[in-house]
Coordinates of C-alpha atoms in Angstrom, one line a residue:
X599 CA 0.0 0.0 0.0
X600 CA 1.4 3.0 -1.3
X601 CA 1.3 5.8 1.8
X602 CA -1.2 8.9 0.7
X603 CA 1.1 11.8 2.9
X604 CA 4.2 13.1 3.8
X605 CA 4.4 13.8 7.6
X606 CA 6.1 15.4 9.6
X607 CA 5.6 16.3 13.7
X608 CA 7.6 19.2 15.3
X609 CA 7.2 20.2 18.8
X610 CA 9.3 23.7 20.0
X611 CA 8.8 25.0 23.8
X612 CA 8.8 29.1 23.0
X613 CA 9.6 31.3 25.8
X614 CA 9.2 34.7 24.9
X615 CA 11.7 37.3 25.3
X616 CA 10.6 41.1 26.7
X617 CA 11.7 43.6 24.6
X618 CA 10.8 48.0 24.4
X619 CA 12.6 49.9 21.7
X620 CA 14.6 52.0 22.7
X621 CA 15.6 49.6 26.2
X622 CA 14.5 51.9 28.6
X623 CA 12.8 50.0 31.2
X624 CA 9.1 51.1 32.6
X625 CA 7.8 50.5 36.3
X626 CA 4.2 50.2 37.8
X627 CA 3.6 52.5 40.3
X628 CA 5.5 50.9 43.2
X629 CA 2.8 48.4 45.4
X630 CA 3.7 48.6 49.0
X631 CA 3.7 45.5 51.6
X632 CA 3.6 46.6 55.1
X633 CA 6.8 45.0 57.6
X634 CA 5.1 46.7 60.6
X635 CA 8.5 48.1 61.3
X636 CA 10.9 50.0 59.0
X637 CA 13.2 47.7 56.8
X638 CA 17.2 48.1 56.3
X639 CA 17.5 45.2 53.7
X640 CA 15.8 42.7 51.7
X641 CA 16.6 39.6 49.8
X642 CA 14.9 37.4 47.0
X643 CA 14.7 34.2 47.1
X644 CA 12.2 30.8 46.7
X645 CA 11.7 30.0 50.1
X646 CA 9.1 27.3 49.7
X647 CA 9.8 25.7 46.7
X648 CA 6.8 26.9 44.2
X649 CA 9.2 28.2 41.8
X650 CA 8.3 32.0 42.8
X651 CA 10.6 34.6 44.4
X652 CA 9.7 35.3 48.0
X653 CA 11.0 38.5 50.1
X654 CA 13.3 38.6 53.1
X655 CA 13.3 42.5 54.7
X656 CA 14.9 43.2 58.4
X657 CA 14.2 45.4 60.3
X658 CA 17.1 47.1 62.6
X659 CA 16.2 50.2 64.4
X660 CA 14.3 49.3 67.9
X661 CA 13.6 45.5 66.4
X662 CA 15.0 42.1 66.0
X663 CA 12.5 41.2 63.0
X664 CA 13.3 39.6 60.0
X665 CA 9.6 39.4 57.8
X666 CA 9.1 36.5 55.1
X667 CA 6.7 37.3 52.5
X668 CA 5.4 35.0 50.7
X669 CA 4.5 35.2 46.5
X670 CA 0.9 34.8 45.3
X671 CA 2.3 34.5 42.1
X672 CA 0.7 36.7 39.7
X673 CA 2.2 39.9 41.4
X674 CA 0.8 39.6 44.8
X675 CA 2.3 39.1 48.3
X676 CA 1.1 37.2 51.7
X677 CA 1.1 39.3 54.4
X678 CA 4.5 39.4 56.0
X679 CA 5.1 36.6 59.0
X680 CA 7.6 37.5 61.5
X681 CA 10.6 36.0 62.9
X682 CA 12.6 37.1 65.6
X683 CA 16.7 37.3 64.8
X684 CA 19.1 39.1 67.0
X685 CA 19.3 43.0 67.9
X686 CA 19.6 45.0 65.1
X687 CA 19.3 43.0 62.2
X688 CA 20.9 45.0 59.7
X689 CA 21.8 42.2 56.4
X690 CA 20.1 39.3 55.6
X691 CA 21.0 36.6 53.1
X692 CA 19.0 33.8 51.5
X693 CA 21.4 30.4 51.1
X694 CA 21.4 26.4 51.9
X695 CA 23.4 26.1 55.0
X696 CA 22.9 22.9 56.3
X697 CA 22.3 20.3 53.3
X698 CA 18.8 19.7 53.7
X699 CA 18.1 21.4 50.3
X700 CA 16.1 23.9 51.8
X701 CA 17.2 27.9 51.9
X702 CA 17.7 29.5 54.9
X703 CA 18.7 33.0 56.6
X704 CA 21.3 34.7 57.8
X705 CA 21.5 38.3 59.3
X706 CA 24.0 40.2 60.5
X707 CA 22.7 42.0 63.8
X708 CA 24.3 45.4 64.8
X709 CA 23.8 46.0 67.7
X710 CA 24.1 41.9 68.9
X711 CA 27.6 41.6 67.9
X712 CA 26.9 38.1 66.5
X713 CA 24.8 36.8 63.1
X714 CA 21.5 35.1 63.4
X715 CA 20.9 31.7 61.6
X716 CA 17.3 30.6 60.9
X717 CA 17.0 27.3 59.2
X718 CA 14.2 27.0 56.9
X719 CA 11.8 23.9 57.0
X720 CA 11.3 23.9 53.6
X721 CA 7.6 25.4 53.2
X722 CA 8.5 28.9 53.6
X723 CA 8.8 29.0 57.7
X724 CA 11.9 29.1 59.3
X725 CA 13.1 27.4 62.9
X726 CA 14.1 29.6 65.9
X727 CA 17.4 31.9 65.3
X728 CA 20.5 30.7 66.9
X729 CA 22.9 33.2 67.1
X730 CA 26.5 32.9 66.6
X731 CA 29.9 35.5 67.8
X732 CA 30.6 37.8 64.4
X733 CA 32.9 40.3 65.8
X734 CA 31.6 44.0 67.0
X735 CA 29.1 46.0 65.1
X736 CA 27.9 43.9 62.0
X737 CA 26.8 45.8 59.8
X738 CA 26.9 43.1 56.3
X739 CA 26.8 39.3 55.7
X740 CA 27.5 37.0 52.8
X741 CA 27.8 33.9 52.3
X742 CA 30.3 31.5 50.0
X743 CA 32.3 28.4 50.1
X744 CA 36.0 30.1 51.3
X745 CA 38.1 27.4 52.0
X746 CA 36.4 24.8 49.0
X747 CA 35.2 22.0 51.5
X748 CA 32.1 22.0 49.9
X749 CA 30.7 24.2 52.8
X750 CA 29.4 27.7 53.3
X751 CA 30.7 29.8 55.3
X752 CA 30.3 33.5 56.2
X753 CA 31.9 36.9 55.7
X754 CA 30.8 39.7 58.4
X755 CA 31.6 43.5 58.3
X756 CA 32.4 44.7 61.7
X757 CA 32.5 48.5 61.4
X758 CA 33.9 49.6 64.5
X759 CA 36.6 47.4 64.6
X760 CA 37.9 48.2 61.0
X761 CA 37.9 44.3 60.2
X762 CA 35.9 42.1 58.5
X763 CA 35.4 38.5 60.0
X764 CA 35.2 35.1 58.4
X765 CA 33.0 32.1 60.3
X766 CA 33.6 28.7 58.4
X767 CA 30.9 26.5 58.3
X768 CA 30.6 23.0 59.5
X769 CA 28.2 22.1 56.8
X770 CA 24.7 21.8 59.4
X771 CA 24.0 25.3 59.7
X772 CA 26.3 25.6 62.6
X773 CA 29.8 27.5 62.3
X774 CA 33.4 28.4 64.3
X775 CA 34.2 31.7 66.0
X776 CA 35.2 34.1 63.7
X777 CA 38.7 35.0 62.5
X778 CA 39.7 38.8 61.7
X779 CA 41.0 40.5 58.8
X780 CA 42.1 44.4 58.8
X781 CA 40.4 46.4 56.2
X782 CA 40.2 49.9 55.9
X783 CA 38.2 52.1 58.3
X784 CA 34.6 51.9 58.8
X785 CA 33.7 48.8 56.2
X786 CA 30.0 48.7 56.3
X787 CA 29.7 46.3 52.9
X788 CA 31.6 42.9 51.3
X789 CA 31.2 41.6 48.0
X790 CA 32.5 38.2 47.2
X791 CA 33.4 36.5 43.8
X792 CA 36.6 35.2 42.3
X793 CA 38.9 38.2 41.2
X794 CA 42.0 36.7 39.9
X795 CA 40.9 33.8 38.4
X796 CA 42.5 31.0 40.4
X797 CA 39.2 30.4 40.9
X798 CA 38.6 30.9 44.7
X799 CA 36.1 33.7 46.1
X800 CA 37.5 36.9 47.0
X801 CA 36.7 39.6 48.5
X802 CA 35.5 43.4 47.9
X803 CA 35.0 46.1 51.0
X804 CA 33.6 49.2 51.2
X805 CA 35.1 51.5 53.3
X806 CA 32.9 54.5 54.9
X807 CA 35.5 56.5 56.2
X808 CA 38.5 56.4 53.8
X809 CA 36.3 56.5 50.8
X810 CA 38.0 53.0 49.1
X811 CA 37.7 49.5 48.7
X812 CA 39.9 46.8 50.3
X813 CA 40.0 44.1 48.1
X814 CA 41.4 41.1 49.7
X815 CA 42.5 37.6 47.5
X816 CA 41.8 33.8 48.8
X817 CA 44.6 32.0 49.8
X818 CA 42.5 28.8 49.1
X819 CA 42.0 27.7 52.4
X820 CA 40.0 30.5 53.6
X821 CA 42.4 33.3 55.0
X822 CA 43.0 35.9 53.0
X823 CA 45.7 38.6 51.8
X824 CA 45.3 42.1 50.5
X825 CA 45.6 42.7 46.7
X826 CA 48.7 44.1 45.1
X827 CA 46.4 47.5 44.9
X828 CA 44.5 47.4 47.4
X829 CA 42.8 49.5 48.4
X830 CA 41.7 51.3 45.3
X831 CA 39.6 54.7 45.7
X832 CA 36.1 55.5 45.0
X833 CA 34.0 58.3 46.0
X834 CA 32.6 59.8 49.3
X835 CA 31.0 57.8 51.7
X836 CA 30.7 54.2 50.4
X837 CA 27.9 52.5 51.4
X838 CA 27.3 49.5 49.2
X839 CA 29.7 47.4 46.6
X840 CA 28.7 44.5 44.4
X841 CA 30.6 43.1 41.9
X842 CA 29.6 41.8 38.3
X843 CA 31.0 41.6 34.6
X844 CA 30.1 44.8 33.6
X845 CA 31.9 44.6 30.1
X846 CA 31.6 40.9 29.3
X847 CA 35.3 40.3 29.4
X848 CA 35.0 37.2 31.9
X849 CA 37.0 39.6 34.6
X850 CA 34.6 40.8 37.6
X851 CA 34.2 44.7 37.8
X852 CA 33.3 46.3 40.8
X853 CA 30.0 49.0 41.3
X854 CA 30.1 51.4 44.2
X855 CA 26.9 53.3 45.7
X856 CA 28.9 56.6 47.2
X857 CA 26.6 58.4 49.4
X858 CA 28.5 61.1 50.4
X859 CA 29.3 62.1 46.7
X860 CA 25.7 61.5 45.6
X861 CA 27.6 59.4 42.9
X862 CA 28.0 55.6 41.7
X863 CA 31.5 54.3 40.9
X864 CA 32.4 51.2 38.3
X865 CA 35.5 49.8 38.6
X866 CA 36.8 47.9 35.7
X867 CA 38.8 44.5 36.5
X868 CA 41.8 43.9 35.1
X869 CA 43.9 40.5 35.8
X870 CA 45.4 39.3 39.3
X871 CA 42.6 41.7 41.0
X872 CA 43.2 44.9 40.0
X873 CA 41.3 47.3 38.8
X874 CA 40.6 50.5 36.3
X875 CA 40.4 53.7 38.2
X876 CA 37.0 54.4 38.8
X877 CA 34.3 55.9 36.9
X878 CA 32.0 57.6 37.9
X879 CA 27.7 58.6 37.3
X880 CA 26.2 61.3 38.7
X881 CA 22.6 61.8 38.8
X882 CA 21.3 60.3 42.4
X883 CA 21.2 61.5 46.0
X884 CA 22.5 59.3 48.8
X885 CA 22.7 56.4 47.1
X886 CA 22.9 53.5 49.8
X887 CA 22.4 50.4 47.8
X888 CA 23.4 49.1 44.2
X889 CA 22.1 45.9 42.5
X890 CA 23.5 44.5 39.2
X891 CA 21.6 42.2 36.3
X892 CA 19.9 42.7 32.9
X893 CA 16.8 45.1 33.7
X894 CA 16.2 46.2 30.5
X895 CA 16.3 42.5 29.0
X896 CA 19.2 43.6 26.3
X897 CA 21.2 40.9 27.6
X898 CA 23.5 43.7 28.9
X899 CA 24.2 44.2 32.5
X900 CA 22.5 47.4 34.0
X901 CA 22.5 49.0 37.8
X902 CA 19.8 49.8 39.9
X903 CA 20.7 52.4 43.0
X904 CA 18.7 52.5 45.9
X905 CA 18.2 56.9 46.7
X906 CA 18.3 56.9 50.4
X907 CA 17.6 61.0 50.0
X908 CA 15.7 61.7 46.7
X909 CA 12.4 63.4 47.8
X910 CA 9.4 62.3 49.1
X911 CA 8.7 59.3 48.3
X912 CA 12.2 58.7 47.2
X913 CA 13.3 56.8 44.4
X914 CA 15.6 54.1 42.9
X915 CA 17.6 54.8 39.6
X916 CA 18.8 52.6 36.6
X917 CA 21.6 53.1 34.7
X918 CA 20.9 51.2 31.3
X919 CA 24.0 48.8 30.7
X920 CA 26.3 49.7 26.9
X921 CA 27.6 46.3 27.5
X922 CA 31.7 47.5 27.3
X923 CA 31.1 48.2 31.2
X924 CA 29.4 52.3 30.5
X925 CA 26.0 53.5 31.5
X926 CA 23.4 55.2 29.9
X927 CA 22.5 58.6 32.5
X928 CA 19.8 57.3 34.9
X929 CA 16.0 57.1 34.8
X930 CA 14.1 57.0 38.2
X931 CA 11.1 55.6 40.0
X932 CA 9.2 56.6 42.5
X933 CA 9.7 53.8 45.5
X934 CA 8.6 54.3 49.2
X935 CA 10.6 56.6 51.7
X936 CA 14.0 56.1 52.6
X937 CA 14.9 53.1 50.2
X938 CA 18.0 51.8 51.6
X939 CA 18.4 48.2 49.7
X940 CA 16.9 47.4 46.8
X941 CA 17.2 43.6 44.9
X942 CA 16.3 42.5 41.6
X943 CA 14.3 39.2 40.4
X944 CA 11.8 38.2 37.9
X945 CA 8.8 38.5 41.0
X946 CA 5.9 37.2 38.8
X947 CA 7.4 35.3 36.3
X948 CA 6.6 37.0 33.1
X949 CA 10.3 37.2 31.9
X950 CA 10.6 41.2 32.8
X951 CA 13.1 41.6 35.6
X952 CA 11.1 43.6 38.8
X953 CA 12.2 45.4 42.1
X954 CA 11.4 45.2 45.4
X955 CA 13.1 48.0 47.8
X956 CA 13.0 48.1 51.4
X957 CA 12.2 51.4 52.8
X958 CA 14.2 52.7 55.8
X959 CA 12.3 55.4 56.7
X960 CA 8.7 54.2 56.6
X961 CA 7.0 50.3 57.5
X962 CA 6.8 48.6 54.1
X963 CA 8.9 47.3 51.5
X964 CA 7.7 48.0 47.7
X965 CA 8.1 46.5 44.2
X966 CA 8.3 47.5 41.4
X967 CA 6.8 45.5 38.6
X968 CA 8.7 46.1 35.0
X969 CA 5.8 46.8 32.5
X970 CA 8.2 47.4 29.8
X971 CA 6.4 47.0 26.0
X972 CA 7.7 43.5 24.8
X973 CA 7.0 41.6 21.3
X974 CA 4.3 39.5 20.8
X975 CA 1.8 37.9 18.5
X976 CA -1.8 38.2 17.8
X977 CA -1.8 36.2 15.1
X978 CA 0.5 32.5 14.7
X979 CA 1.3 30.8 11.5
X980 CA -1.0 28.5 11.0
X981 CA 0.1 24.3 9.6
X982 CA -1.1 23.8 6.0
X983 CA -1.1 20.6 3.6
X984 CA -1.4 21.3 0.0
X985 CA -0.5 19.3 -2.6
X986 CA 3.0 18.7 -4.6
X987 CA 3.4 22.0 -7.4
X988 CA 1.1 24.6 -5.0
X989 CA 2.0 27.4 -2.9
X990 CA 1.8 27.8 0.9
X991 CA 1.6 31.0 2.8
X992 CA 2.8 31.3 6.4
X993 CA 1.7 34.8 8.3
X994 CA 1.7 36.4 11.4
X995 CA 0.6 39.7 13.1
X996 CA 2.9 41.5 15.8
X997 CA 2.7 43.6 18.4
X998 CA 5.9 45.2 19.4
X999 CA 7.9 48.8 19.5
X1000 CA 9.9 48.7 16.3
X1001 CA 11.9 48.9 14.1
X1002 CA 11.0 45.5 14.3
X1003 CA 12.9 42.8 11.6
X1004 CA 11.6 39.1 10.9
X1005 CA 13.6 35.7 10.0
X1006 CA 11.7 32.8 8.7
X1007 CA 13.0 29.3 9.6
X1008 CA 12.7 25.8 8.5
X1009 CA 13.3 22.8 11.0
X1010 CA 15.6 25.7 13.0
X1011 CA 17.4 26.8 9.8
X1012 CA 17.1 30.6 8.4
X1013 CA 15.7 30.6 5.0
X1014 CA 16.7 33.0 1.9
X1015 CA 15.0 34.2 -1.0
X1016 CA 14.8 32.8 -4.0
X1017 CA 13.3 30.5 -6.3
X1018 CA 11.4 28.4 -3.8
X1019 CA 10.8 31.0 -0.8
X1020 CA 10.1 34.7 -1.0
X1021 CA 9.4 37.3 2.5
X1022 CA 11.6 35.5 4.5
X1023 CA 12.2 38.7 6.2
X1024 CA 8.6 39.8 6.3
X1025 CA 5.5 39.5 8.1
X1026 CA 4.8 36.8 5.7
X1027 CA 6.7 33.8 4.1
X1028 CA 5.6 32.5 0.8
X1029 CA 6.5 28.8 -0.4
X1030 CA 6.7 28.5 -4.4
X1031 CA 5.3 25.5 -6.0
X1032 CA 5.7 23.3 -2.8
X1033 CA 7.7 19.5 -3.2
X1034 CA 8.0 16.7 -0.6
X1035 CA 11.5 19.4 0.2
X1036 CA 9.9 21.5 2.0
X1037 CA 8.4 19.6 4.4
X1038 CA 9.0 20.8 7.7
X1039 CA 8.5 22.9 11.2
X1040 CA 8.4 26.6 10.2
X1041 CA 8.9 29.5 12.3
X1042 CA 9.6 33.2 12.2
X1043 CA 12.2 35.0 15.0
X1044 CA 11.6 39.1 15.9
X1045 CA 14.2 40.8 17.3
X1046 CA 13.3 44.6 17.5
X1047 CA 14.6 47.6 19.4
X1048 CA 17.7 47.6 22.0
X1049 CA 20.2 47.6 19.5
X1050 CA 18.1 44.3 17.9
X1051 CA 19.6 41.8 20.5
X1052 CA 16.2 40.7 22.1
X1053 CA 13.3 39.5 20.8
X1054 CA 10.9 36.5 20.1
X1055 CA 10.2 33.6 18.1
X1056 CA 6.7 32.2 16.8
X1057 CA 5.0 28.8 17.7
X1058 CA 6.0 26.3 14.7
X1059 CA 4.0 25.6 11.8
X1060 CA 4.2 22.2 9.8
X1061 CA 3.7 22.0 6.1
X1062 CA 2.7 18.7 4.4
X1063 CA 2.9 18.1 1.1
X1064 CA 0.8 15.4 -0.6
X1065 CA 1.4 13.8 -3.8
X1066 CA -0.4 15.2 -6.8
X1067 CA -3.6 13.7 -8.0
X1068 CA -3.0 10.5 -9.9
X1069 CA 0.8 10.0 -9.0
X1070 CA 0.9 6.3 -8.7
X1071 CA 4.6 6.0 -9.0
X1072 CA 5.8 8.7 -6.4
X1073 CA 7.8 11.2 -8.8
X1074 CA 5.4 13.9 -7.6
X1075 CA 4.2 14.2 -11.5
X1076 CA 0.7 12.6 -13.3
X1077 CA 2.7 11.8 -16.2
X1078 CA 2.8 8.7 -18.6
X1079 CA 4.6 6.3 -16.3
X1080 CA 0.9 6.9 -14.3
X1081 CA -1.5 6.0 -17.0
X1082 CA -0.3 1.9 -17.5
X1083 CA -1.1 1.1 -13.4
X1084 CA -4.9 2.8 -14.5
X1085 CA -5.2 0.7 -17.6
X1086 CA -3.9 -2.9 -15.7
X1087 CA -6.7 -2.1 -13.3
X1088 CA -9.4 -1.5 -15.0
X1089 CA -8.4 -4.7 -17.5
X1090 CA -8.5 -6.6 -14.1
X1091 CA -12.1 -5.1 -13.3
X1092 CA -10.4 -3.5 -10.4
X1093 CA -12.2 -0.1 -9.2
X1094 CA -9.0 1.2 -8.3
X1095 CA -5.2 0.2 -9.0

């Protein structure tokens, strides 16, 4: 029995991309969440393991609270649940600290003189803090493997004592007494993140009072030793570092939120842990926090500073990322009052990255949700069968900010025009006089705006192609060779042959 089609099946998982014209990234009015009291810090993470982003804000004047909120998904909070840490919380980090798969918390209490540890259960609630010796006055916590036993450990700012101190973990939450390093006076912030390449996690501190970073290098076992230019200058006041490839060069660069300077400094890496002198943006007022990642969805890195001191309510600005490691000037949004810390996450999973800001001066913590324009469709190609010698159309409608440009695909492969295909960089792909070649998945990728790197790509279409009416011999033609099968049948009394 001779088979009547040509098949084929195609399945392609699309996830779209978000994309606005000209990059600039838009924000919703910011929704608040209350914390019942006013919020230092806060932290994304998934704390009960739906696959959505949950916050983490402390609270460190007159408290001990840390408050989990819980996503709704679908850009909704729970009401914030309270947990009591030490005094002062001041930083708070989401990690797995004990190997039970399950994220838990650390903060770095001020006025306690130690760091909190709350173990998480798993379904979003956390066990009872137990506190462990940090040095004087901790003011920042993060957490990394230091000393490569497969372990976290902790790195604390004490900024009294001009030191930072390292607590190596014993792998079930628990960890040693802390072990000083010098630094430079006042540090108040520590980024971590291999420098030099060797590849163990080193270390970045801001300094408050002499206006620099201290960068210090892993030894490999956990202790440290200051960089050959260390430390390197930045502006007035730092309050906040974080470090990031800014450039794309695989060397981590270094972002400083200066509040005395009312500026933002970026620090190029270079090899062995040095660094570019710093550049700096103007344009915000007491900046206290910085946060790094692609806001705009360009697939370039951008910065968004929290404004401690930038009216009332205050805001939080975003430098757009070039991608060689410069910034656009800033845009800002309106956040609450005081924003002191500000973190960045996809909060409702539509592919935009969102803000949430914890507000210093007032009991709430707010996000931002990015409502940036992005490409879509109205209108999918559709699958068609036609037979062998006809055309086939393939068409979709967009929505989008342009210039928007178009690629048609077959089975993944970008097509050209020419004798067989025309508008393969249109709206609409036309298939000449269709054989059992062209069989396949079609799509159609959009890229449009931000210098075209973003964009999206259609659901697949298949085309069939059957063989012509009276083919009997498969050459895709009713032809001669056709008309002997027709005459054997019907000498045979046969209806069909």
């Amino acid at each position: 029995m001779r088979s009547s089609y040509l098949f084929a099946l195609i399945i392609v998982v699309l996830i779209p991309t978000s994309v606005r014209g000209e990059c600039t990234p838009l924000f919703s009015t910011a929704a608040t969440y209350s914390t019942a009291s006013n919020p230092r810090d806060v932290a994304i993470g998934d704390l009960n393991g739906d696959g959505r982003p949950d916050l983490v804000a402390v609270a460190t004047v007159g408290g001990e609270d840390i408050f989990v909120l819980l996503n709704n998904g679908g850009g909704t909070f729970q009401p914030a649940v309270n947990y009591i840490a030490g005094a002062g919380p001041i930083s708070v980090v989401i990690s797995e600290l004990n190997g039970d798969g399950w994220p838990d918390l650390a903060a770095a209490n001020r006025f306690g003189a130690d760091v909190s540890i709350l173990l998480g259960n798993g379904d979003g609630t956390f066990q009872p803090a137990n506190n462990y010796s940090a040095g004087s006055d901790p003011t920042w916590v993060a957490i990394g493997d230091m000393n490569g036993d497969g372990r976290l450990d902790l790195v604390v700012t004490n900024l009294t004592a001009n030191q930072i101190s390292v607590l190596l973990g014993n792998g079930n939450g628990t960890f040693q007494l802390p072990v000083p390093y010098a630094v430079g006076t006042f540090p108040i912030s520590v980024a971590m993140g291999d420098l030099n390449g060797d590849p163990w996690p080193d270390l970045a501190v801001a300094n408050l009072s002499t206006n620099n970073v201290s960068v210090l290098l892993n030894n490999g076992n956990g202790t440290f030793t200051p960089a050959p230019n260390s430390p390197v200058s930045v502006g007035t006041s730092p309050l906040s570092v974080a470090m990031g490839d800014l450039d794309g060069d695989g060397q981590r660069d270094l972002v400083v939120a200066n509040s005395g300077s009312n500026n933002v400094s970026v620090l190029l890496g270079l090899a062995g842990g040095k660094f570019q002198a710093a550049v700096n943006y103007t344009g915000v007022n007491a900046p206290y926090d910085v946060a790094i990642g692609d806001i705009n969805g360009d697939s370039r890195v951008d910065l968004a500073v929290a404004n401690y001191s930038n009216g009332n309510p205050s805001n939080v600005s975003v430098f757009r990322g070039n991608g060689c490691g410069t910034f656009q000037p800033r845009v800002n949004f309106d956040a609450g009052n005081g924003p002191a810390s500000v973190a960045i996450s996809d909060l409702n999973g539509d592919g935009r990255t969102d803000m949430a800001v914890a507000n210093s001066t007032s009991p709430n913590v707010s996000v931002l949700w990015n409502t940036s324009s992005s490409i879509g469709f109205t209108q999918q190609p559709a699958s068609q069968f036609v037979t062998v010698g006809q055309s086939a159309a393939f068409s979709v409608i967009v929505t989008g900010t342009g210039p928007l440009s178009y690629q048609w695909c077959r089975n993944g492969t970008a097509l050209t025009n020419g004798v067989l295909f025309s508008g393969v960089t249109t709206s609409t792909l036309t298939v000449t006089s269709a054989t059992a070649a062209e069989v396949g998945a079609y799509d159609v990728r959009i890229t449009g705006g931000c210098n075209g790197t973003i964009g999206a790509t259609s659901n697949p279409a298949v085309l069939n192609v059957r063989p012509c009416h009276g083919d009997f011999n498969g050459d895709n033609l009713f032809d001669s060779l056709d008309i002997q099968p027709i005459v054997d049948a019907l000498l045979a009394g046969e209806m069909c042959p």
